[in-house]
Coordinates of C-alpha atoms (C1' of nucleotides) in Angstrom, one line a residue:
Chain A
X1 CA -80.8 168.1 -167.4
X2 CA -82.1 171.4 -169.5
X3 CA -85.0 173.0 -167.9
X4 CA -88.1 174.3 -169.7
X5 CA -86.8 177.9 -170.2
X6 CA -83.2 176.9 -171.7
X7 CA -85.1 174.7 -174.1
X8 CA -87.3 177.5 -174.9
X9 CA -84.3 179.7 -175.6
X10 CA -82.3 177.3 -177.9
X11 CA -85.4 176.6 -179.4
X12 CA -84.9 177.3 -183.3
X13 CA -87.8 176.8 -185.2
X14 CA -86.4 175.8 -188.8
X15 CA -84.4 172.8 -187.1
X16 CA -87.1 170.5 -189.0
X17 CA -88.3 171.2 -192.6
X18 CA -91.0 173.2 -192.4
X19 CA -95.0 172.4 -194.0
X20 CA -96.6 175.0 -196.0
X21 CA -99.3 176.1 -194.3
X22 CA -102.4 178.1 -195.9
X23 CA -106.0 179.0 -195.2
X24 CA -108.4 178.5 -197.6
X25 CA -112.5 179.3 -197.7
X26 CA -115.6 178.0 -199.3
X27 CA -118.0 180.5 -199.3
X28 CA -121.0 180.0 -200.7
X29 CA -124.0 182.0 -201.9
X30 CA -127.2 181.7 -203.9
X31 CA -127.9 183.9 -207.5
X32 CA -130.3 183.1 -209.4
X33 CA -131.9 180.4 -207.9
X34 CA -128.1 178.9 -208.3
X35 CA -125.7 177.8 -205.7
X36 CA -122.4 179.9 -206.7
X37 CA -118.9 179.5 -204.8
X38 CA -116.3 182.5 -204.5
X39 CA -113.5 182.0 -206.7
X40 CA -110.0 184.2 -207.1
X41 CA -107.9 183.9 -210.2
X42 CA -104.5 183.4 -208.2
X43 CA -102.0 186.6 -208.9
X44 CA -99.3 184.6 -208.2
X45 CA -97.4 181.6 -208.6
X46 CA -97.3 178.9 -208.2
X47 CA -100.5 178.2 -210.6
X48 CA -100.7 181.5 -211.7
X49 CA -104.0 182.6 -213.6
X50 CA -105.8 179.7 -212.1
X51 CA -108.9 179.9 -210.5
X52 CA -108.8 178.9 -207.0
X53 CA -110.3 179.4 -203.7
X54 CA -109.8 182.5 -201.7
X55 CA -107.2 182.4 -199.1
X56 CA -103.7 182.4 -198.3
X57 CA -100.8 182.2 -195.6
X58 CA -101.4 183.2 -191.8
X59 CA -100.1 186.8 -190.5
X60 CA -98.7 185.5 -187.3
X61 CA -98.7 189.2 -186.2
X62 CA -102.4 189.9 -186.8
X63 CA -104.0 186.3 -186.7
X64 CA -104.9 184.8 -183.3
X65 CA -106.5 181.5 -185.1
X66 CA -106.7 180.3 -188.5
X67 CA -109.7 181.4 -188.5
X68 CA -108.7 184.9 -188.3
X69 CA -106.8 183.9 -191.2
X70 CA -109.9 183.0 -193.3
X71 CA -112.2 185.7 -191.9
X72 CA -109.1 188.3 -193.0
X73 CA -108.9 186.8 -196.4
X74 CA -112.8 186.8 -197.1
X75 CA -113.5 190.7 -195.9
X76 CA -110.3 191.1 -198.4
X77 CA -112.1 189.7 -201.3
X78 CA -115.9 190.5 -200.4
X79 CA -115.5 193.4 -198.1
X80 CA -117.7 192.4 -195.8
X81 CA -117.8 189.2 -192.9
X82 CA -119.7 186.5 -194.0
X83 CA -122.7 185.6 -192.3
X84 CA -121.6 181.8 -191.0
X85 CA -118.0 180.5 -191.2
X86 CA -116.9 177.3 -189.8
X87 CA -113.9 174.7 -190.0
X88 CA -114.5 172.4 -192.3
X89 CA -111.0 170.1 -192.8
X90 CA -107.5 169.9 -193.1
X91 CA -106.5 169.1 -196.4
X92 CA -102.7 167.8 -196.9
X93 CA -99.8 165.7 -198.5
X94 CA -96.7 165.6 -200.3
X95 CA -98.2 167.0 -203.8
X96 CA -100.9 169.0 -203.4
X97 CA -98.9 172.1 -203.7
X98 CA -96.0 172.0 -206.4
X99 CA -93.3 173.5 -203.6
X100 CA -93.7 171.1 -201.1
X101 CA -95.0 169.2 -198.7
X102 CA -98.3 171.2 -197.7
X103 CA -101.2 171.7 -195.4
X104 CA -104.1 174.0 -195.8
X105 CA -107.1 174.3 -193.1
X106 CA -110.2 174.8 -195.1
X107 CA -113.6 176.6 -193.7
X108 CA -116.7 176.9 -194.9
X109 CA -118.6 179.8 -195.3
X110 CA -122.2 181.6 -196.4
X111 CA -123.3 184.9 -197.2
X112 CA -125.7 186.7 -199.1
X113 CA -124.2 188.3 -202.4
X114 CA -126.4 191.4 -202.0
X115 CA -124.6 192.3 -199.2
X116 CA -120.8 192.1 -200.5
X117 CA -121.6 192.8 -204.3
X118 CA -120.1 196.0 -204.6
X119 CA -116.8 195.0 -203.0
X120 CA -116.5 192.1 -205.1
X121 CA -117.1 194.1 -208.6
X122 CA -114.4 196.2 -207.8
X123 CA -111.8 193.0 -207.2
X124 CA -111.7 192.4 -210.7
X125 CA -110.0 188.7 -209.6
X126 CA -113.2 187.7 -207.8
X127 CA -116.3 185.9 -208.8
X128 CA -119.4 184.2 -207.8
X129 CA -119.5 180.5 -209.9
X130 CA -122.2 178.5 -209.9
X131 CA -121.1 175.1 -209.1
X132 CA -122.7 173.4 -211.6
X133 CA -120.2 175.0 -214.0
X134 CA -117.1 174.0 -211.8
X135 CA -116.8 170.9 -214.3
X136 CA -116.1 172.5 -217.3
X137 CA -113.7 174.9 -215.2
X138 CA -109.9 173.4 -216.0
X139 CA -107.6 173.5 -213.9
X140 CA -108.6 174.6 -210.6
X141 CA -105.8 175.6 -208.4
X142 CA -104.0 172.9 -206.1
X143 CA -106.9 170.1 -204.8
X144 CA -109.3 173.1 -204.1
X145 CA -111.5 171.2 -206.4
X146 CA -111.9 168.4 -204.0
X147 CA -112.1 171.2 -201.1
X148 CA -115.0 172.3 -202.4
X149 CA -116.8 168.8 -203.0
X150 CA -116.4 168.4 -199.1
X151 CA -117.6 171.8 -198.4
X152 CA -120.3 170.6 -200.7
X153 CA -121.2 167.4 -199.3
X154 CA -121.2 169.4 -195.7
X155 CA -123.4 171.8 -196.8
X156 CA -126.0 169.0 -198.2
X157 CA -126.1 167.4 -194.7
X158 CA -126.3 170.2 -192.4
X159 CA -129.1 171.7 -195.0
X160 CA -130.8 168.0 -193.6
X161 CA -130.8 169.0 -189.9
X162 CA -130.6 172.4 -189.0
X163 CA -131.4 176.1 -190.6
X164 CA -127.8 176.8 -192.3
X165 CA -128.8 177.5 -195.9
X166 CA -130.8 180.6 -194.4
X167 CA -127.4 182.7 -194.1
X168 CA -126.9 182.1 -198.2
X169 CA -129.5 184.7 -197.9
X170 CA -129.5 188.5 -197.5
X171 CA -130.6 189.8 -193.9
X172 CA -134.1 189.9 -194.9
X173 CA -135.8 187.1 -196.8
X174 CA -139.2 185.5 -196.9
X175 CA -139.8 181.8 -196.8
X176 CA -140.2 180.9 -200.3
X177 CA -136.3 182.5 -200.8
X178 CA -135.5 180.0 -197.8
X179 CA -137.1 177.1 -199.9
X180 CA -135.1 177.9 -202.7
X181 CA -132.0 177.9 -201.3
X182 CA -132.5 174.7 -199.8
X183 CA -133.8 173.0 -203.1
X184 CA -131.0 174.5 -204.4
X185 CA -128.7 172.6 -202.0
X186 CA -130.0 169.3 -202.2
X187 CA -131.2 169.8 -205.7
X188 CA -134.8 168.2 -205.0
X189 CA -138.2 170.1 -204.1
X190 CA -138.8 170.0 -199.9
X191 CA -142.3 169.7 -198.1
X192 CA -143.1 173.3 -197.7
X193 CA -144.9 172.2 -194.6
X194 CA -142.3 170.6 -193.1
X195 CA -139.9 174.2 -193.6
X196 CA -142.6 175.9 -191.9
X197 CA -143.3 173.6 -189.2
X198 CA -139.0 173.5 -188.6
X199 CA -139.0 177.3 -189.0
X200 CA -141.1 178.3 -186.5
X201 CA -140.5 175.5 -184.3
X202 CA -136.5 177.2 -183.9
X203 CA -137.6 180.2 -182.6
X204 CA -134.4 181.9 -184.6
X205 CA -136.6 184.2 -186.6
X206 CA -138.8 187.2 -186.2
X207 CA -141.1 188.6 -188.7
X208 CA -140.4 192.8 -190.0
X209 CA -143.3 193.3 -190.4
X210 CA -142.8 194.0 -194.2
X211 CA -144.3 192.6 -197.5
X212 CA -142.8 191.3 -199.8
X213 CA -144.3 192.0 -203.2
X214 CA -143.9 188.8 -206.1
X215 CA -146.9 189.4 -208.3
X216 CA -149.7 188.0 -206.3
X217 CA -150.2 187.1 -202.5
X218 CA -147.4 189.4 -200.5
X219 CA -145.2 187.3 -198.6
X220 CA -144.4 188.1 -195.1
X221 CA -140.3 188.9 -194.2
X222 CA -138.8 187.9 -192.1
X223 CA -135.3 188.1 -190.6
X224 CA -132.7 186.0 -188.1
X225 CA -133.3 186.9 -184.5
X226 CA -129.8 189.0 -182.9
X227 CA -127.8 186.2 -181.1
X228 CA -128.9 182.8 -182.7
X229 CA -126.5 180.5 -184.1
X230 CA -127.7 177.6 -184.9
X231 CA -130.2 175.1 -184.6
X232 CA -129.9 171.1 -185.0
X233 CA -133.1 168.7 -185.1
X234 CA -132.9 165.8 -184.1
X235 CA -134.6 164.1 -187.5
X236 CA -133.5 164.9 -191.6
X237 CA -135.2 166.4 -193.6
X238 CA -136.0 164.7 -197.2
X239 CA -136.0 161.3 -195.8
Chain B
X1 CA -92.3 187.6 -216.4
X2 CA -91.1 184.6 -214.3
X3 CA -92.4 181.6 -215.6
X4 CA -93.4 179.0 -212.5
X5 CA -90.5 176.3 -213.4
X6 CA -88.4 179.3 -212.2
X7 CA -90.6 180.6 -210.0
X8 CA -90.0 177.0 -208.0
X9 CA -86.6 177.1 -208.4
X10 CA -86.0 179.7 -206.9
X11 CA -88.5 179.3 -204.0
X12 CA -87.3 178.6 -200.5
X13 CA -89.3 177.5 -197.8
X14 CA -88.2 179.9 -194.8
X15 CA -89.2 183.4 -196.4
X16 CA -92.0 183.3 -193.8
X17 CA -91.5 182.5 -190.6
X18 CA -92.7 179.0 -190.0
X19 CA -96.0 177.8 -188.1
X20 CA -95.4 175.0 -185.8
X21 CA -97.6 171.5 -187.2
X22 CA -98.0 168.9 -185.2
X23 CA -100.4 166.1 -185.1
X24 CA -102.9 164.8 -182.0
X25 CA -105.2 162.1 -181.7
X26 CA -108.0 161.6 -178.8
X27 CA -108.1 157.5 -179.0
X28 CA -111.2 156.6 -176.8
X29 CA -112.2 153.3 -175.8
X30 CA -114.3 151.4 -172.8
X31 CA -112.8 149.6 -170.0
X32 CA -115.2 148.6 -166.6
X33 CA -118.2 150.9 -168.0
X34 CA -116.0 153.8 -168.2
X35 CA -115.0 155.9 -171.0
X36 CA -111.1 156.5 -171.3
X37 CA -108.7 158.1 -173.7
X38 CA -105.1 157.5 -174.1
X39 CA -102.8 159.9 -172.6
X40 CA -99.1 159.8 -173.3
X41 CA -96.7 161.5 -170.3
X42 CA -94.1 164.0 -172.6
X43 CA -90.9 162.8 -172.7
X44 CA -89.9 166.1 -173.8
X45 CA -89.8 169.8 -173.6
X46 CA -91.7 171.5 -173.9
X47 CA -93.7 171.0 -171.1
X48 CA -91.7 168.0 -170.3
X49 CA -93.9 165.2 -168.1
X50 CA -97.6 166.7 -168.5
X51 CA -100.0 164.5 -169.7
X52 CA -100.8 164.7 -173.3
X53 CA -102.3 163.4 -176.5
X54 CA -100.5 160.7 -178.3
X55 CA -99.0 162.8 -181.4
X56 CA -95.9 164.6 -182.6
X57 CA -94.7 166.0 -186.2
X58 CA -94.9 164.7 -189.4
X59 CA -92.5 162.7 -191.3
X60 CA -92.0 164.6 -195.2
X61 CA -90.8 161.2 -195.9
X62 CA -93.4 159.0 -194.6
X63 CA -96.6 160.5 -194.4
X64 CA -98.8 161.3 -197.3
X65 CA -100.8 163.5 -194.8
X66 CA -101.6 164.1 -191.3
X67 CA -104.0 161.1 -191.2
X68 CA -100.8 158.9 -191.9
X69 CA -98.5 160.8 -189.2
X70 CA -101.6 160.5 -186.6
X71 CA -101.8 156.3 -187.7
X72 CA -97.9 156.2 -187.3
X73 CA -97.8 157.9 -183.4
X74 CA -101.3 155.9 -182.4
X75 CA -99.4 152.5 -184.0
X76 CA -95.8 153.8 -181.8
X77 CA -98.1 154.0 -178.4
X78 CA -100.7 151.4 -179.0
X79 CA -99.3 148.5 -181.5
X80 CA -102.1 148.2 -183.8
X81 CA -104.0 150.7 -185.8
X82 CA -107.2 151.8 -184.1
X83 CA -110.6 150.6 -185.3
X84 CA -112.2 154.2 -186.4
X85 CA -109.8 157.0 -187.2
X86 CA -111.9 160.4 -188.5
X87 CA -110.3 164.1 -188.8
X88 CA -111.9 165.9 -185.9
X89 CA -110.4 169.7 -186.1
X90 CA -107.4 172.0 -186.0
X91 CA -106.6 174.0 -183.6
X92 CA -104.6 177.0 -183.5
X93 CA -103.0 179.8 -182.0
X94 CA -100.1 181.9 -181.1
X95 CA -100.5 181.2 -177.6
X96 CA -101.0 177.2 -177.4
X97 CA -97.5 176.3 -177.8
X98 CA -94.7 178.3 -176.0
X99 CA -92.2 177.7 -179.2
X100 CA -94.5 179.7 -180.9
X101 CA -97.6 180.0 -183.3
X102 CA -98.6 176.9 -183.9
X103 CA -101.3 174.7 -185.0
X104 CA -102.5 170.8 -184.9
X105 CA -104.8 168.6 -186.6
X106 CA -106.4 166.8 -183.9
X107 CA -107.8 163.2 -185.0
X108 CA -110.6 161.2 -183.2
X109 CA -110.0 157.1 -182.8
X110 CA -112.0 154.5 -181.5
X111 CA -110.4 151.2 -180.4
X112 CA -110.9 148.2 -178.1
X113 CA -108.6 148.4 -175.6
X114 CA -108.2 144.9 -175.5
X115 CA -106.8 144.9 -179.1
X116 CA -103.8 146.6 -177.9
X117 CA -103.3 146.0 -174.4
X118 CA -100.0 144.1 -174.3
X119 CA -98.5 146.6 -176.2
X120 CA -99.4 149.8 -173.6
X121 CA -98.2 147.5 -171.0
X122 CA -94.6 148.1 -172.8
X123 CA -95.0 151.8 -173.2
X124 CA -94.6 152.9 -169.6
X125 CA -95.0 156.1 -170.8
X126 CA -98.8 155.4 -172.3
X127 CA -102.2 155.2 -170.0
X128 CA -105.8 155.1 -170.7
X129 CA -107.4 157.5 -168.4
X130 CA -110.8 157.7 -167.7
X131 CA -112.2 160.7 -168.8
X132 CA -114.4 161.8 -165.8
X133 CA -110.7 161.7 -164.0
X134 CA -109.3 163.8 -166.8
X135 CA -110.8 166.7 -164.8
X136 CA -108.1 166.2 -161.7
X137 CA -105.5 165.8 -163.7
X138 CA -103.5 169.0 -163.8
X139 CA -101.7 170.5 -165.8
X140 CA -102.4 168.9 -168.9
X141 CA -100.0 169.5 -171.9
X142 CA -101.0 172.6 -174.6
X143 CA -104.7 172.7 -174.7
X144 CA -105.2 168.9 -174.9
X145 CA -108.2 169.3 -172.2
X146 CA -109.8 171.5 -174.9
X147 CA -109.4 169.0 -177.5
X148 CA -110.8 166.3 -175.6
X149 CA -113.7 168.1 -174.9
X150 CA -114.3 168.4 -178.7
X151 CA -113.8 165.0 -179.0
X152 CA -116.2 164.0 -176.1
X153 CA -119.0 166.4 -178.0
X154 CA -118.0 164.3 -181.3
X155 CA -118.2 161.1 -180.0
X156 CA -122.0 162.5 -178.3
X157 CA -123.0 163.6 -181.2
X158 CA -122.0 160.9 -183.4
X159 CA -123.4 158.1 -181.4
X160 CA -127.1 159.8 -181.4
X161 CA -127.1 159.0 -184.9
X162 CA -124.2 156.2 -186.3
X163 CA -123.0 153.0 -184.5
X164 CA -119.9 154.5 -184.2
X165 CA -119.5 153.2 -180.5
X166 CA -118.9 149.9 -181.5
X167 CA -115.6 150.4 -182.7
X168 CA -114.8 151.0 -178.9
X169 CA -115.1 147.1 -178.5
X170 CA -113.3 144.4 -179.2
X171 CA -113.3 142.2 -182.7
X172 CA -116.6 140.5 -180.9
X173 CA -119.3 141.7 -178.7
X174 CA -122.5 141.4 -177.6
X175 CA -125.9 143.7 -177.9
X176 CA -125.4 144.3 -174.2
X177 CA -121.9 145.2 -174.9
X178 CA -123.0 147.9 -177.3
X179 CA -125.5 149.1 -175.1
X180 CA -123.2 149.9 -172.6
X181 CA -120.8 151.5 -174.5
X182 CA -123.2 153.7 -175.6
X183 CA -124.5 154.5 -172.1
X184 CA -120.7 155.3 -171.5
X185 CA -121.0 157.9 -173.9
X186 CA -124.5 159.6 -173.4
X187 CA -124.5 159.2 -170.2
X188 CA -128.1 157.6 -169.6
X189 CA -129.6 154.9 -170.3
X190 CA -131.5 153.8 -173.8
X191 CA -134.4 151.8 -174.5
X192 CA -132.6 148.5 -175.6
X193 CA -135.2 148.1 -178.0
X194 CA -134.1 151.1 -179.9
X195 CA -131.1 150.0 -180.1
X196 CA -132.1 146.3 -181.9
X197 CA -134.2 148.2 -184.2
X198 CA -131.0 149.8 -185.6
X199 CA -128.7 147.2 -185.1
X200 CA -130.3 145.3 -187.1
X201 CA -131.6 147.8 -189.9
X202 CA -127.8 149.1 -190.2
X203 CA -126.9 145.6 -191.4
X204 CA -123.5 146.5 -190.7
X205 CA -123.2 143.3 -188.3
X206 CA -123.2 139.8 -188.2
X207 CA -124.0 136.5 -185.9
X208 CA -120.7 134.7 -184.9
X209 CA -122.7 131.6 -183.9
X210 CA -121.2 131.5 -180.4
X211 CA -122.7 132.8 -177.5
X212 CA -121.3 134.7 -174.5
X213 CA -121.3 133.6 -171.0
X214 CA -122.8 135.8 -168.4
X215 CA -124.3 134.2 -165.6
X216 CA -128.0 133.4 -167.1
X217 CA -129.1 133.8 -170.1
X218 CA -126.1 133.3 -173.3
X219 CA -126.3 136.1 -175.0
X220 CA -125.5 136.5 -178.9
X221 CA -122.0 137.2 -180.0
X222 CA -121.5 139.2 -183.1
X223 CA -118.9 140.8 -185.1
X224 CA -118.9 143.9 -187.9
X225 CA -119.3 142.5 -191.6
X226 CA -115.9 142.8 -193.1
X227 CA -115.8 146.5 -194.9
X228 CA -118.8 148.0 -193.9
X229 CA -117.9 151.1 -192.1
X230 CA -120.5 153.6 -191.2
X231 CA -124.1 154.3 -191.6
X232 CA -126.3 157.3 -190.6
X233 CA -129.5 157.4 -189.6
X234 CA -131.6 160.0 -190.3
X235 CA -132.5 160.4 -186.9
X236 CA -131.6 160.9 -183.3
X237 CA -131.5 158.2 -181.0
X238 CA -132.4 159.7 -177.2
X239 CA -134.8 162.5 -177.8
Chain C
dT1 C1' -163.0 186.3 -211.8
dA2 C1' -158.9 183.6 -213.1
dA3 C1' -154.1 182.9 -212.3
dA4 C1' -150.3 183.0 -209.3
dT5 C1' -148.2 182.8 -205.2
dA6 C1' -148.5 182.5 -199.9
dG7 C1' -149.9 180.1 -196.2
dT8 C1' -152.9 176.4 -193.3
dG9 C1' -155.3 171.9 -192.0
dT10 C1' -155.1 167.4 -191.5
dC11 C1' -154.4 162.6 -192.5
dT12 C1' -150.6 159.3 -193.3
dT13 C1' -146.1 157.4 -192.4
dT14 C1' -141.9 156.4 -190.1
dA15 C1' -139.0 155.5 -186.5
dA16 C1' -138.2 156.2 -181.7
dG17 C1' -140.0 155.7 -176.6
dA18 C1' -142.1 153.0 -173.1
dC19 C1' -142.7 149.0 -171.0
dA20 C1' -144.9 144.5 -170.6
dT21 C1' -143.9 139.9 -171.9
dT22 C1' -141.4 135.8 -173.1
dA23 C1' -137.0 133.1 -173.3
dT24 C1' -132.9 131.0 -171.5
dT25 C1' -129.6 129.8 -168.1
dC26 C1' -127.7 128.9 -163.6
dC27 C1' -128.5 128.1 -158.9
Chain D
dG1 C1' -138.9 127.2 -159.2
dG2 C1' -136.7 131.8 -158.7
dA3 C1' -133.3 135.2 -160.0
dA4 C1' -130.8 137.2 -163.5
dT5 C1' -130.0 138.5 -168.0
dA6 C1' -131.4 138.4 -173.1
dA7 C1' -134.6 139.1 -176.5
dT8 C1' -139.3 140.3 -178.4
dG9 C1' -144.1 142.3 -179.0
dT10 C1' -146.9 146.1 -179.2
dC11 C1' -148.9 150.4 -178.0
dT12 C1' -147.8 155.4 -177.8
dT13 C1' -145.6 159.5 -179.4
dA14 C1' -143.0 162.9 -182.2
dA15 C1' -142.1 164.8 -186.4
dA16 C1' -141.9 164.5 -191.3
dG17 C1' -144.5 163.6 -195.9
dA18 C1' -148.4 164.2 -198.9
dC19 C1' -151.6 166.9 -200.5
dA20 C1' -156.0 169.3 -200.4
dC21 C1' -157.6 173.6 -199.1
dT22 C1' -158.0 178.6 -198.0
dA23 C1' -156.1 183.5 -198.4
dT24 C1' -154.3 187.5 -200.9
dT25 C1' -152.9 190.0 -204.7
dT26 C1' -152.7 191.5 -209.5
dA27 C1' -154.3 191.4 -214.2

DNA sequence: TAAATAGTGTCTTTAAGACATTATTCC
DNA sequence: GGAATAATGTCTTAAAGACACTATTTA
């Protein structure tokens, strides 16, 4: 019987048909009071000219996960890391991509556009759509359309229990921009209250010290605490 | 310029050196109180006779995607598809196969291990495995233990605020059944009273009309309304 | 001083935790 | 009747909702 290091060295990868694999991102941000998602219009075929969603095949050389993959993809088209990124699914099947069958892990990601707006003017391919207008965009590249319902529908919950929506904002913000965002996500007005009361109770954020000025009352800013994460409660918000 | 009908014509899978896809499920149930997962000995190299997830490549022919191939292997080991079947992540790396950079989308089952115990019988090759013993068992195949340990924080999280655990039991169970399961999981005790409260606000369940035998006191026997599947609540069970 | 926005106080509501009590069954 | 298990009643607690109120700034 063949040992472990003989199979290893007859080993051809290629003996079965192989899946595409790609990497795709959500990243989201908020302009305008709007919740926008990064879009590329693909330079290549298949689907060329479509609008699609930032990504694209794994550099086995350079990329020690797929999320290297996605992080390398998003500095690409924004210049800059977003501020959260995390796996959100593996979409796949026989037709979603026109040369075979295919396989693309999908994460989801936030940043503030302040902070990657230059980059992304000079990428003439890129651009921030708000996702209210994604209906009347036709086609979208491959199922990225669905993609980004999911990364939608995750966004929506974890905007329920825990602090998320906060890196859609720039690295200062006060905490009427942090209400926005969040009425922004689940498209209804929140408790003020109840954001204050879940803000300070996380202990993720420190105050500058700094004003910021609206046209009355200053509001205090404040940013995220080096080293925090994340934060679940245990309860929803928006019951 | 190409147009894409030539542009796929022309295309051959193989320009880029492949990524190695496989698919893994962690199928969990309960047997004596104790939480177990099915682990499959390889029949195979790599890594020919370690302990590993139930899971293998995908069929182009067959599968219309992952969740398919990862229904097909769980049906191969276990006879029957299992009860709850969710994506739970991919994982990836150049380092986690020795054939190379490869990837897997992992799945996360629930079943009663009652449902398919004649057929595991058969498969000499398939064992449910407690998964406080997991920890002694070494070497385990790729980095399976990892996965399970995402699982295990899955299944934690998910029974805080779903009654996911019940698809651990068989077709019919009682309220002590459930509780128990649930136990299994958290590892503590809950107030049983919390537990009737959503039990019966879920109304995901109903009364058989028989009655289980334990020794004093019959206790109801119930079963899951046909095509009800999930339900979250917007809160934590277990402070 | 009025309007606008920021931030606080406090009562209500919801759903879980704690645990005592009642119910049923077998011996 | 007593032990064991099943099921319910009910008071307490934690955290969100509602919304009135105070504070600060600019016009």
């Amino acid at each position: 019987m063949q040992n472990e290091a003989d199979y290893l060295r007859d080993y051809r990868a290629g003996d079965f048909p192989a899946v595409l694999v790609t990497v795709d991102s959500v990243l989201f941000t908020l302009i305008d009071e709007k919740l926008c998602v990064l879009m590329v219009q693909r330079a290549n075929h298949p689907q060329l000219g479509y609008w699609g969603l930032p990504g694209g095949f794994i550099d086995q050389r350079t990329d020690a996960s797929t999320q290297d993959t996605a992080l390398r993809k998003l500095v690409e088209k924004c210049g800059v890391k977003p501020a959260w990124l995390e796996q959100l699914a593996t979409f796949s099947g026989r037709d979603r991509d026109p040369r075979g069958w295919s396989l693309t892990t999908a994460y989801f990601a936030l940043i503030g556009w302040q902070t990657c707006q230059p980059h992304i003017r000079d990428v003439s391919d890129a651009r921030w759509i708000p996702v209210e207008e994604l209906a009347h965009i036709d086609p979208i590249a491959f199922d990225h359309r669905e993609i980004i319902a999911v990364a939608r529908e995750r966004l929506e919950q974890k905007t329920l229990y825990s602090m998320v929506p906060v890196y859609c904002l720039g690295e200062e913000f006060t905490l009427t921009e942090l209400q926005g965002v969040i009425e922004a996500i689940l498209q209804k007005p929140i408790q003020r209250k109840s954001l204050v009361r879940r803000f300070e109770s996380s202990e993720m954020f420190e105050e500058t010290g700094k004003m910021a000025v609206t046209g009355a009352r200053q509001a205090k800013v404040y940013r995220r605490k080096a080293g925090v994460d994340g934060l679940n409660f245990s309860r929803n918000l928006g019951g």
